[in-house]
């Protein structure tokens, strides 16, 4: 429920939309239900391409540190937006396992994350829409 199994090619295409990752050797680690893509850099740092926040940022010093962070229930619930996902499931809002939940209109316009605004979407399409909303780095 909290992660997606998007195709490697879709993940690669979505990551290609983030200028902060251009030219870096990275390895995808995980894609969340809302399209956050966690990657490990060649240096071992973990970054996250976050389409809801419209930013690519440092997530952890290394993979085991990320695992420790996800072991913290409150940290994980916030990052995975578990309450919103549970409410969506309760209300019958679904997505295919290879899809993510997009939020329409994007929260940058409304400031809100509401279950009524969740739409199942392919990962690359969601990242493409969000890339058009971002300011150049």
CSV table of N, CA, C and O in Angstrom, one decimal:
chain,number,residue,atom,x,y,z
A,1,UNK,N,0.8,-1.2,0.0
A,1,UNK,CA,0.0,0.0,0.0
A,1,UNK,C,0.9,1.3,0.0
A,1,UNK,O,0.5,2.3,-0.6
A,2,UNK,N,2.0,1.2,0.6
A,2,UNK,CA,2.8,2.4,0.8
A,2,UNK,C,3.9,2.6,-0.3
A,2,UNK,O,4.5,3.7,-0.3
A,3,UNK,N,4.1,1.6,-1.1
A,3,UNK,CA,5.1,1.7,-2.1
A,3,UNK,C,4.5,1.3,-3.5
A,3,UNK,O,3.4,0.7,-3.5
A,4,UNK,N,5.2,1.6,-4.5
A,4,UNK,CA,4.7,1.2,-5.9
A,4,UNK,C,5.8,0.3,-6.5
A,4,UNK,O,7.0,0.4,-6.1
A,5,UNK,N,5.4,-0.4,-7.5
A,5,UNK,CA,6.3,-1.3,-8.3
A,5,UNK,C,6.4,-0.8,-9.7
A,5,UNK,O,6.2,-1.6,-10.6
A,6,UNK,N,6.7,0.5,-9.9
A,6,UNK,CA,6.8,1.1,-11.2
A,6,UNK,C,7.9,0.4,-12.0
A,6,UNK,O,8.9,-0.1,-11.4
A,7,UNK,N,7.8,0.3,-13.3
A,7,UNK,CA,8.8,-0.3,-14.1
A,7,UNK,C,10.1,0.6,-14.0
A,7,UNK,O,10.1,1.8,-13.8
A,8,UNK,N,11.2,-0.1,-14.1
A,8,UNK,CA,12.5,0.5,-14.0
A,8,UNK,C,12.6,1.7,-15.1
A,8,UNK,O,13.2,2.7,-14.8
A,9,UNK,N,12.1,1.4,-16.2
A,9,UNK,CA,12.2,2.5,-17.3
A,9,UNK,C,11.4,3.7,-16.9
A,9,UNK,O,11.8,4.8,-17.2
A,10,UNK,N,10.2,3.5,-16.2
A,10,UNK,CA,9.4,4.7,-15.8
A,10,UNK,C,10.2,5.4,-14.7
A,10,UNK,O,10.1,6.7,-14.6
A,11,UNK,N,10.8,4.7,-13.8
A,11,UNK,CA,11.6,5.3,-12.7
A,11,UNK,C,12.7,6.1,-13.3
A,11,UNK,O,12.9,7.3,-12.9
A,12,UNK,N,13.4,5.5,-14.3
A,12,UNK,CA,14.6,6.2,-14.9
A,12,UNK,C,14.1,7.5,-15.6
A,12,UNK,O,14.7,8.6,-15.5
A,13,UNK,N,13.0,7.4,-16.3
A,13,UNK,CA,12.5,8.6,-17.0
A,13,UNK,C,12.0,9.7,-16.0
A,13,UNK,O,12.3,10.8,-16.3
A,14,UNK,N,11.4,9.3,-14.9
A,14,UNK,CA,11.0,10.2,-13.9
A,14,UNK,C,12.2,10.9,-13.3
A,14,UNK,O,12.2,12.1,-13.1
A,15,UNK,N,13.2,10.1,-13.0
A,15,UNK,CA,14.4,10.7,-12.4
A,15,UNK,C,15.1,11.6,-13.3
A,15,UNK,O,15.8,12.6,-12.9
A,16,UNK,N,15.0,11.4,-14.6
A,16,UNK,CA,15.6,12.3,-15.6
A,16,UNK,C,15.0,13.7,-15.6
A,16,UNK,O,15.6,14.6,-16.2
A,17,UNK,N,13.9,13.9,-15.0
A,17,UNK,CA,13.3,15.2,-15.0
A,17,UNK,C,13.8,16.1,-13.8
A,17,UNK,O,13.5,17.2,-13.7
A,18,UNK,N,14.7,15.5,-13.0
A,18,UNK,CA,15.2,16.3,-11.9
A,18,UNK,C,16.7,16.7,-12.2
A,18,UNK,O,17.6,15.9,-12.1
A,19,UNK,N,16.9,18.0,-12.4
A,19,UNK,CA,18.2,18.5,-12.8
A,19,UNK,C,19.2,18.3,-11.7
A,19,UNK,O,20.4,18.1,-12.0
A,20,UNK,N,18.8,18.2,-10.5
A,20,UNK,CA,19.7,18.0,-9.3
A,20,UNK,C,20.4,16.6,-9.4
A,20,UNK,O,21.5,16.4,-8.8
A,21,UNK,N,19.8,15.7,-10.2
A,21,UNK,CA,20.4,14.4,-10.3
A,21,UNK,C,21.1,14.2,-11.6
A,21,UNK,O,21.8,13.1,-11.8
A,22,UNK,N,21.1,15.2,-12.5
A,22,UNK,CA,21.8,15.1,-13.8
A,22,UNK,C,23.3,14.8,-13.6
A,22,UNK,O,23.9,15.5,-12.8
A,23,UNK,N,23.8,13.8,-14.4
A,23,UNK,CA,25.2,13.5,-14.3
A,23,UNK,C,25.6,12.7,-13.1
A,23,UNK,O,26.8,12.4,-13.0
A,24,UNK,N,24.8,12.5,-12.2
A,24,UNK,CA,25.1,11.7,-11.0
A,24,UNK,C,24.8,10.2,-11.2
A,24,UNK,O,23.8,9.9,-11.8
A,25,UNK,N,25.7,9.4,-10.7
A,25,UNK,CA,25.4,8.0,-10.7
A,25,UNK,C,24.5,7.7,-9.5
A,25,UNK,O,24.9,7.9,-8.3
A,26,UNK,N,23.4,7.1,-9.8
A,26,UNK,CA,22.4,6.9,-8.7
A,26,UNK,C,21.8,5.5,-8.9
A,26,UNK,O,21.8,4.9,-10.0
A,27,UNK,N,21.3,5.0,-7.8
A,27,UNK,CA,20.6,3.7,-7.8
A,27,UNK,C,19.3,3.9,-7.1
A,27,UNK,O,19.2,4.2,-5.9
A,28,UNK,N,18.1,3.6,-7.8
A,28,UNK,CA,16.8,3.7,-7.2
A,28,UNK,C,16.7,2.7,-6.1
A,28,UNK,O,17.1,1.6,-6.2
A,29,UNK,N,16.1,3.2,-4.9
A,29,UNK,CA,15.9,2.3,-3.8
A,29,UNK,C,14.4,2.0,-3.6
A,29,UNK,O,14.1,0.8,-3.3
A,30,UNK,N,13.6,3.0,-3.7
A,30,UNK,CA,12.2,2.8,-3.4
A,30,UNK,C,11.3,3.9,-4.0
A,30,UNK,O,11.8,5.1,-4.1
A,31,UNK,N,10.1,3.6,-4.4
A,31,UNK,CA,9.1,4.6,-4.8
A,31,UNK,C,7.9,4.5,-3.9
A,31,UNK,O,7.3,3.4,-3.8
A,32,UNK,N,7.5,5.6,-3.3
A,32,UNK,CA,6.4,5.6,-2.4
A,32,UNK,C,5.1,5.7,-3.2
A,32,UNK,O,5.1,6.0,-4.4
A,33,UNK,N,4.0,5.5,-2.6
A,33,UNK,CA,2.6,5.6,-3.2
A,33,UNK,C,2.3,7.0,-3.7
A,33,UNK,O,1.5,7.1,-4.6
A,34,UNK,N,3.0,8.0,-3.2
A,34,UNK,CA,2.8,9.4,-3.8
A,34,UNK,C,3.9,9.8,-4.7
A,34,UNK,O,4.0,10.9,-5.1
A,35,UNK,N,4.7,8.8,-5.1
A,35,UNK,CA,5.7,9.1,-6.2
A,35,UNK,C,7.1,9.6,-5.7
A,35,UNK,O,7.9,9.9,-6.5
A,36,UNK,N,7.3,9.6,-4.4
A,36,UNK,CA,8.7,10.0,-3.9
A,36,UNK,C,9.6,8.9,-4.4
A,36,UNK,O,9.3,7.7,-4.2
A,37,UNK,N,10.7,9.3,-5.0
A,37,UNK,CA,11.7,8.3,-5.4
A,37,UNK,C,13.0,8.5,-4.6
A,37,UNK,O,13.6,9.5,-4.7
A,38,UNK,N,13.3,7.5,-3.8
A,38,UNK,CA,14.5,7.5,-3.0
A,38,UNK,C,15.6,6.8,-3.8
A,38,UNK,O,15.4,5.7,-4.4
A,39,UNK,N,16.8,7.5,-3.9
A,39,UNK,CA,17.9,7.0,-4.6
A,39,UNK,C,19.2,7.0,-3.8
A,39,UNK,O,19.3,7.9,-2.9
A,40,UNK,N,20.1,6.1,-4.1
A,40,UNK,CA,21.4,6.2,-3.4
A,40,UNK,C,22.4,6.7,-4.4
A,40,UNK,O,22.4,6.2,-5.6
A,41,UNK,N,23.2,7.7,-4.0
A,41,UNK,CA,24.2,8.2,-4.9
A,41,UNK,C,25.5,7.3,-4.9
A,41,UNK,O,25.6,6.5,-4.0
A,42,UNK,N,26.4,7.5,-5.8
A,42,UNK,CA,27.6,6.7,-5.8
A,42,UNK,C,28.4,6.9,-4.5
A,42,UNK,O,29.2,6.1,-4.1
A,43,UNK,N,28.2,8.1,-3.9
A,43,UNK,CA,28.9,8.4,-2.6
A,43,UNK,C,28.2,7.8,-1.4
A,43,UNK,O,28.7,7.9,-0.3
A,44,UNK,N,27.1,7.2,-1.6
A,44,UNK,CA,26.3,6.5,-0.5
A,44,UNK,C,25.2,7.4,0.1
A,44,UNK,O,24.4,6.8,0.9
A,45,UNK,N,25.2,8.6,-0.3
A,45,UNK,CA,24.1,9.5,0.2
A,45,UNK,C,22.8,9.1,-0.3
A,45,UNK,O,22.7,8.6,-1.5
A,46,UNK,N,21.7,9.2,0.4
A,46,UNK,CA,20.3,9.0,-0.1
A,46,UNK,C,19.6,10.3,-0.3
A,46,UNK,O,19.6,11.1,0.6
A,47,UNK,N,19.1,10.4,-1.5
A,47,UNK,CA,18.3,11.6,-1.9
A,47,UNK,C,16.9,11.2,-2.2
A,47,UNK,O,16.6,10.0,-2.5
A,48,UNK,N,16.0,12.1,-2.2
A,48,UNK,CA,14.6,11.8,-2.5
A,48,UNK,C,14.1,12.9,-3.5
A,48,UNK,O,14.3,14.1,-3.3
A,49,UNK,N,13.6,12.4,-4.6
A,49,UNK,CA,12.9,13.3,-5.6
A,49,UNK,C,11.4,13.3,-5.2
A,49,UNK,O,10.7,12.2,-5.3
A,50,UNK,N,10.9,14.4,-4.7
A,50,UNK,CA,9.6,14.5,-4.0
A,50,UNK,C,8.7,15.4,-4.9
A,50,UNK,O,8.8,16.6,-4.8
A,51,UNK,N,7.8,14.8,-5.7
A,51,UNK,CA,6.9,15.5,-6.5
A,51,UNK,C,5.9,16.4,-5.7
A,51,UNK,O,5.4,17.4,-6.2
A,52,UNK,N,5.5,15.9,-4.6
A,52,UNK,CA,4.5,16.7,-3.8
A,52,UNK,C,5.1,18.0,-3.3
A,52,UNK,O,4.6,19.1,-3.3
A,53,UNK,N,6.4,17.9,-2.8
A,53,UNK,CA,7.1,19.1,-2.2
A,53,UNK,C,7.8,19.8,-3.3
A,53,UNK,O,8.3,20.9,-3.1
A,54,UNK,N,7.8,19.3,-4.5
A,54,UNK,CA,8.5,19.9,-5.7
A,54,UNK,C,10.0,20.1,-5.5
A,54,UNK,O,10.5,21.1,-5.9
A,55,UNK,N,10.6,19.2,-4.8
A,55,UNK,CA,12.1,19.3,-4.6
A,55,UNK,C,12.8,18.0,-4.5
A,55,UNK,O,12.2,16.9,-4.3
A,56,UNK,N,14.1,18.0,-4.8
A,56,UNK,CA,15.0,16.9,-4.7
A,56,UNK,C,15.9,17.2,-3.6
A,56,UNK,O,16.6,18.3,-3.7
A,57,UNK,N,16.0,16.4,-2.5
A,57,UNK,CA,16.8,16.8,-1.4
A,57,UNK,C,17.4,15.6,-0.7
A,57,UNK,O,17.1,14.4,-1.0
A,58,UNK,N,18.3,15.9,0.2
A,58,UNK,CA,19.0,14.9,1.0
A,58,UNK,C,18.0,14.2,1.9
A,58,UNK,O,17.2,14.9,2.6
A,59,UNK,N,18.0,12.9,2.0
A,59,UNK,CA,17.1,12.2,2.8
A,59,UNK,C,17.8,11.5,4.0
A,59,UNK,O,17.3,11.4,5.1
A,60,UNK,N,19.0,11.0,3.7
A,60,UNK,CA,19.8,10.3,4.7
A,60,UNK,C,21.3,10.2,4.3
A,60,UNK,O,21.6,10.4,3.2
A,61,UNK,N,22.1,10.0,5.3
A,61,UNK,CA,23.6,9.9,5.1
A,61,UNK,C,23.9,8.7,4.3
A,61,UNK,O,24.8,8.7,3.4
A,62,UNK,N,23.2,7.6,4.5
A,62,UNK,CA,23.5,6.3,3.8
A,62,UNK,C,22.2,5.5,3.9
A,62,UNK,O,21.3,5.8,4.7
A,63,UNK,N,22.2,4.4,3.2
A,63,UNK,CA,21.0,3.5,3.2
A,63,UNK,C,20.6,3.0,4.6
A,63,UNK,O,19.4,3.0,4.9
A,64,UNK,N,21.5,2.6,5.4
A,64,UNK,CA,21.2,2.1,6.7
A,64,UNK,C,20.6,3.2,7.6
A,64,UNK,O,19.7,2.9,8.4
A,65,UNK,N,21.0,4.4,7.3
A,65,UNK,CA,20.4,5.5,8.1
A,65,UNK,C,19.0,5.7,7.6
A,65,UNK,O,18.1,6.0,8.5
A,66,UNK,N,18.7,5.6,6.3
A,66,UNK,CA,17.3,5.7,5.9
A,66,UNK,C,16.5,4.6,6.5
A,66,UNK,O,15.3,4.8,6.9
A,67,UNK,N,17.0,3.4,6.6
A,67,UNK,CA,16.3,2.3,7.2
A,67,UNK,C,16.0,2.6,8.7
A,67,UNK,O,14.9,2.3,9.1
A,68,UNK,N,16.9,3.2,9.4
A,68,UNK,CA,16.7,3.6,10.8
A,68,UNK,C,15.6,4.7,10.8
A,68,UNK,O,14.7,4.7,11.7
A,69,UNK,N,15.6,5.6,9.9
A,69,UNK,CA,14.5,6.7,9.8
A,69,UNK,C,13.2,6.0,9.6
A,69,UNK,O,12.2,6.4,10.3
A,70,UNK,N,13.1,5.1,8.7
A,70,UNK,CA,11.8,4.5,8.4
A,70,UNK,C,11.3,3.6,9.6
A,70,UNK,O,10.1,3.3,9.7
A,71,UNK,N,12.3,3.2,10.4
A,71,UNK,CA,11.9,2.4,11.6
A,71,UNK,C,11.2,3.3,12.7
A,71,UNK,O,10.5,2.8,13.6
A,72,UNK,N,11.4,4.6,12.6
A,72,UNK,CA,10.8,5.6,13.5
A,72,UNK,C,9.4,5.8,12.9
A,72,UNK,O,9.1,6.4,11.9
A,73,UNK,N,8.4,5.3,13.7
A,73,UNK,CA,7.0,5.3,13.2
A,73,UNK,C,6.5,6.6,12.8
A,73,UNK,O,5.9,6.8,11.8
A,74,UNK,N,6.7,7.6,13.6
A,74,UNK,CA,6.2,9.0,13.3
A,74,UNK,C,6.9,9.6,12.1
A,74,UNK,O,6.2,10.2,11.2
A,75,UNK,N,8.2,9.3,11.9
A,75,UNK,CA,8.9,9.8,10.7
A,75,UNK,C,8.3,9.1,9.5
A,75,UNK,O,8.0,9.8,8.5
A,76,UNK,N,8.2,7.8,9.6
A,76,UNK,CA,7.7,7.0,8.4
A,76,UNK,C,6.2,7.4,8.1
A,76,UNK,O,5.9,7.6,6.9
A,77,UNK,N,5.4,7.6,9.1
A,77,UNK,CA,4.0,8.0,8.8
A,77,UNK,C,3.9,9.3,8.1
A,77,UNK,O,3.1,9.5,7.2
A,78,UNK,N,4.8,10.3,8.5
A,78,UNK,CA,4.7,11.6,7.9
A,78,UNK,C,5.2,11.5,6.4
A,78,UNK,O,4.6,12.0,5.5
A,79,UNK,N,6.3,10.8,6.2
A,79,UNK,CA,6.9,10.7,4.8
A,79,UNK,C,6.0,9.9,3.9
A,79,UNK,O,5.9,10.2,2.7
A,80,UNK,N,5.4,8.8,4.4
A,80,UNK,CA,4.6,8.0,3.6
A,80,UNK,C,3.1,8.4,3.5
A,80,UNK,O,2.3,7.8,2.8
A,81,UNK,N,2.8,9.4,4.3
A,81,UNK,CA,1.4,10.0,4.4
A,81,UNK,C,0.4,8.8,4.7
A,81,UNK,O,-0.6,8.7,4.0
A,82,UNK,N,0.7,8.0,5.7
A,82,UNK,CA,-0.1,6.9,6.0
A,82,UNK,C,-1.5,7.2,6.3
A,82,UNK,O,-2.4,6.4,5.9
A,83,UNK,N,-1.8,8.2,7.0
A,83,UNK,CA,-3.2,8.5,7.4
A,83,UNK,C,-4.0,8.8,6.1
A,83,UNK,O,-5.2,8.3,6.0
A,84,UNK,N,-3.5,9.5,5.2
A,84,UNK,CA,-4.2,9.8,3.9
A,84,UNK,C,-4.4,8.5,3.1
A,84,UNK,O,-5.5,8.3,2.6
A,85,UNK,N,-3.4,7.7,3.1
A,85,UNK,CA,-3.5,6.4,2.4
A,85,UNK,C,-4.6,5.5,3.0
A,85,UNK,O,-5.3,4.9,2.3
A,86,UNK,N,-4.6,5.5,4.3
A,86,UNK,CA,-5.6,4.7,5.0
A,86,UNK,C,-7.0,5.2,4.8
A,86,UNK,O,-7.9,4.4,4.5
A,87,UNK,N,-7.2,6.5,4.8
A,87,UNK,CA,-8.5,7.1,4.5
A,87,UNK,C,-8.9,6.8,3.0
A,87,UNK,O,-10.0,6.5,2.8
A,88,UNK,N,-7.9,6.9,2.1
A,88,UNK,CA,-8.2,6.6,0.7
A,88,UNK,C,-8.7,5.1,0.6
A,88,UNK,O,-9.7,4.9,-0.1
A,89,UNK,N,-8.0,4.2,1.2
A,89,UNK,CA,-8.4,2.8,1.2
A,89,UNK,C,-9.8,2.6,1.8
A,89,UNK,O,-10.6,1.9,1.2
A,90,UNK,N,-10.1,3.3,2.9
A,90,UNK,CA,-11.4,3.2,3.5
A,90,UNK,C,-12.5,3.7,2.6
A,90,UNK,O,-13.6,3.2,2.6
A,91,UNK,N,-12.2,4.7,1.8
A,91,UNK,CA,-13.2,5.3,0.9
A,91,UNK,C,-13.2,4.7,-0.5
A,91,UNK,O,-13.9,5.1,-1.4
A,92,UNK,N,-12.4,3.6,-0.7
A,92,UNK,CA,-12.4,2.9,-1.9
A,92,UNK,C,-11.6,3.6,-3.0
A,92,UNK,O,-11.7,3.2,-4.2
A,93,UNK,N,-10.7,4.5,-2.7
A,93,UNK,CA,-9.8,5.2,-3.7
A,93,UNK,C,-8.7,4.3,-3.9
A,93,UNK,O,-7.9,3.9,-3.0
A,94,UNK,N,-8.5,3.8,-5.1
A,94,UNK,CA,-7.5,2.8,-5.4
A,94,UNK,C,-6.6,3.2,-6.6
A,94,UNK,O,-6.9,4.1,-7.3
A,95,UNK,N,-5.4,2.5,-6.6
A,95,UNK,CA,-4.5,2.7,-7.7
A,95,UNK,C,-3.9,1.3,-8.0
A,95,UNK,O,-4.0,0.4,-7.2
A,96,UNK,N,-3.5,1.1,-9.3
A,96,UNK,CA,-2.8,-0.1,-9.6
A,96,UNK,C,-1.4,-0.1,-8.9
A,96,UNK,O,-0.9,0.9,-8.6
A,97,UNK,N,-0.9,-1.3,-8.7
A,97,UNK,CA,0.4,-1.4,-8.0
A,97,UNK,C,1.5,-0.7,-8.7
A,97,UNK,O,2.4,-0.2,-8.0
A,98,UNK,N,1.5,-0.5,-10.0
A,98,UNK,CA,2.6,0.2,-10.7
A,98,UNK,C,2.3,1.7,-10.8
A,98,UNK,O,3.2,2.4,-11.2
A,99,UNK,N,1.2,2.1,-10.3
A,99,UNK,CA,0.8,3.6,-10.3
A,99,UNK,C,1.1,4.2,-9.0
A,99,UNK,O,1.4,3.6,-8.0
A,100,UNK,N,1.1,5.5,-9.0
A,100,UNK,CA,1.2,6.3,-7.8
A,100,UNK,C,-0.1,7.2,-7.6
A,100,UNK,O,-0.9,7.3,-8.6
A,101,UNK,N,-0.3,7.8,-6.5
A,101,UNK,CA,-1.3,8.7,-6.3
A,101,UNK,C,-0.8,10.1,-6.6
A,101,UNK,O,0.1,10.6,-6.0
A,102,UNK,N,-1.4,10.8,-7.6
A,102,UNK,CA,-1.2,12.2,-7.9
A,102,UNK,C,-2.2,13.0,-7.1
A,102,UNK,O,-3.3,12.4,-6.7
A,103,UNK,N,-1.9,14.2,-6.9
A,103,UNK,CA,-2.9,15.1,-6.1
A,103,UNK,C,-3.3,16.2,-7.1
A,103,UNK,O,-2.4,17.0,-7.5
A,104,UNK,N,-4.6,16.3,-7.4
A,104,UNK,CA,-5.0,17.3,-8.3
A,104,UNK,C,-6.2,18.1,-7.6
A,104,UNK,O,-7.1,17.6,-7.1
A,105,UNK,N,-6.1,19.4,-7.7
A,105,UNK,CA,-4.9,20.2,-8.1
A,105,UNK,C,-3.7,20.0,-7.2
A,105,UNK,O,-3.9,19.6,-6.0
A,106,UNK,N,-2.5,20.3,-7.7
A,106,UNK,CA,-1.3,20.1,-6.9
A,106,UNK,C,-1.4,20.9,-5.6
A,106,UNK,O,-1.9,22.0,-5.6
A,107,UNK,N,-0.9,20.3,-4.5
A,107,UNK,CA,-0.9,21.1,-3.2
A,107,UNK,C,-0.2,22.4,-3.3
A,107,UNK,O,-0.5,23.3,-2.4
A,108,UNK,N,0.7,22.7,-4.2
A,108,UNK,CA,1.3,24.0,-4.3
A,108,UNK,C,0.3,25.1,-4.6
A,108,UNK,O,0.5,26.2,-4.3
A,109,UNK,N,-0.9,24.7,-5.2
A,109,UNK,CA,-1.9,25.6,-5.5
A,109,UNK,C,-3.0,25.7,-4.4
A,109,UNK,O,-3.5,26.8,-4.1
A,110,UNK,N,-3.2,24.6,-3.7
A,110,UNK,CA,-4.3,24.6,-2.7
A,110,UNK,C,-3.8,24.5,-1.3
A,110,UNK,O,-4.5,24.9,-0.3
A,111,UNK,N,-2.5,24.0,-1.1
A,111,UNK,CA,-2.0,23.9,0.3
A,111,UNK,C,-2.6,22.7,1.0
A,111,UNK,O,-2.4,22.5,2.2
A,112,UNK,N,-3.4,21.9,0.3
A,112,UNK,CA,-4.2,20.8,0.9
A,112,UNK,C,-3.8,19.5,0.3
A,112,UNK,O,-3.6,19.3,-0.9
A,113,UNK,N,-3.8,18.5,1.2
A,113,UNK,CA,-3.7,17.1,0.8
A,113,UNK,C,-5.0,16.4,1.2
A,113,UNK,O,-5.2,16.1,2.4
A,114,UNK,N,-5.9,16.2,0.3
A,114,UNK,CA,-7.2,15.6,0.6
A,114,UNK,C,-7.5,14.4,-0.2
A,114,UNK,O,-7.1,14.3,-1.4
A,115,UNK,N,-8.1,13.4,0.4
A,115,UNK,CA,-8.4,12.2,-0.3
A,115,UNK,C,-9.2,12.4,-1.6
A,115,UNK,O,-9.1,11.7,-2.5
A,116,UNK,N,-10.1,13.4,-1.5
A,116,UNK,CA,-10.9,13.7,-2.7
A,116,UNK,C,-10.1,14.1,-3.9
A,116,UNK,O,-10.6,14.1,-5.0
A,117,UNK,N,-8.8,14.5,-3.7
A,117,UNK,CA,-8.0,15.0,-4.7
A,117,UNK,C,-7.0,14.0,-5.3
A,117,UNK,O,-6.1,14.3,-6.1
A,118,UNK,N,-7.1,12.7,-4.8
A,118,UNK,CA,-6.2,11.7,-5.2
A,118,UNK,C,-6.6,11.1,-6.6
A,118,UNK,O,-7.8,10.8,-6.7
A,119,UNK,N,-5.7,11.0,-7.4
A,119,UNK,CA,-5.9,10.4,-8.8
A,119,UNK,C,-4.8,9.4,-9.0
A,119,UNK,O,-3.6,9.7,-8.9
A,120,UNK,N,-5.1,8.2,-9.5
A,120,UNK,CA,-4.1,7.2,-9.8
A,120,UNK,C,-3.5,7.6,-11.1
A,120,UNK,O,-4.2,8.1,-12.1
A,121,UNK,N,-2.1,7.6,-11.2
A,121,UNK,CA,-1.4,8.0,-12.3
A,121,UNK,C,-0.1,7.3,-12.5
A,121,UNK,O,0.5,6.8,-11.5
A,122,UNK,N,0.4,7.2,-13.7
A,122,UNK,CA,1.7,6.6,-13.9
A,122,UNK,C,2.8,7.5,-13.3
A,122,UNK,O,2.7,8.7,-13.4
A,123,UNK,N,3.8,6.9,-12.8
A,123,UNK,CA,4.9,7.6,-12.1
A,123,UNK,C,5.5,8.7,-13.0
A,123,UNK,O,5.6,9.9,-12.6
A,124,UNK,N,5.9,8.4,-14.2
A,124,UNK,CA,6.5,9.4,-15.1
A,124,UNK,C,5.6,10.6,-15.4
A,124,UNK,O,6.0,11.7,-15.3
A,125,UNK,N,4.3,10.3,-15.6
A,125,UNK,CA,3.4,11.4,-15.9
A,125,UNK,C,3.3,12.3,-14.7
A,125,UNK,O,3.3,13.5,-14.9
A,126,UNK,N,3.2,11.8,-13.5
A,126,UNK,CA,3.1,12.6,-12.3
A,126,UNK,C,4.3,13.5,-12.1
A,126,UNK,O,4.3,14.6,-11.9
A,127,UNK,N,5.5,12.9,-12.3
A,127,UNK,CA,6.8,13.6,-12.2
A,127,UNK,C,6.9,14.7,-13.3
A,127,UNK,O,7.4,15.8,-13.1
A,128,UNK,N,6.4,14.4,-14.5
A,128,UNK,CA,6.4,15.3,-15.6
A,128,UNK,C,5.5,16.5,-15.3
A,128,UNK,O,5.9,17.7,-15.5
A,129,UNK,N,4.3,16.3,-14.8
A,129,UNK,CA,3.5,17.4,-14.4
A,129,UNK,C,4.1,18.3,-13.3
A,129,UNK,O,4.2,19.5,-13.4
A,130,UNK,N,4.7,17.6,-12.3
A,130,UNK,CA,5.3,18.3,-11.2
A,130,UNK,C,6.6,19.1,-11.7
A,130,UNK,O,6.9,20.2,-11.2
A,131,UNK,N,7.3,18.5,-12.6
A,131,UNK,CA,8.5,19.2,-13.2
A,131,UNK,C,8.1,20.5,-13.8
A,131,UNK,O,8.9,21.5,-13.8
A,132,UNK,N,6.9,20.6,-14.4
A,132,UNK,CA,6.5,21.9,-15.0
A,132,UNK,C,6.1,22.9,-13.9
A,132,UNK,O,6.0,24.1,-14.3
A,133,UNK,N,5.8,22.5,-12.7
A,133,UNK,CA,5.5,23.4,-11.6
A,133,UNK,C,6.7,23.9,-10.9
A,133,UNK,O,6.6,24.9,-10.2
A,134,UNK,N,7.8,23.3,-11.0
A,134,UNK,CA,9.0,23.6,-10.3
A,134,UNK,C,9.6,24.9,-10.8
A,134,UNK,O,9.6,25.1,-12.0
A,135,UNK,N,10.3,25.6,-10.0
A,135,UNK,CA,11.1,26.7,-10.4
A,135,UNK,C,12.5,26.1,-10.8
A,135,UNK,O,12.9,25.2,-10.2
A,136,UNK,N,13.1,26.7,-11.7
A,136,UNK,CA,14.5,26.2,-12.1
A,136,UNK,C,15.4,26.2,-10.9
A,136,UNK,O,15.4,27.2,-10.1
A,137,UNK,N,16.2,25.1,-10.8
A,137,UNK,CA,17.2,25.1,-9.6
A,137,UNK,C,18.2,26.2,-9.7
A,137,UNK,O,18.5,26.7,-10.7
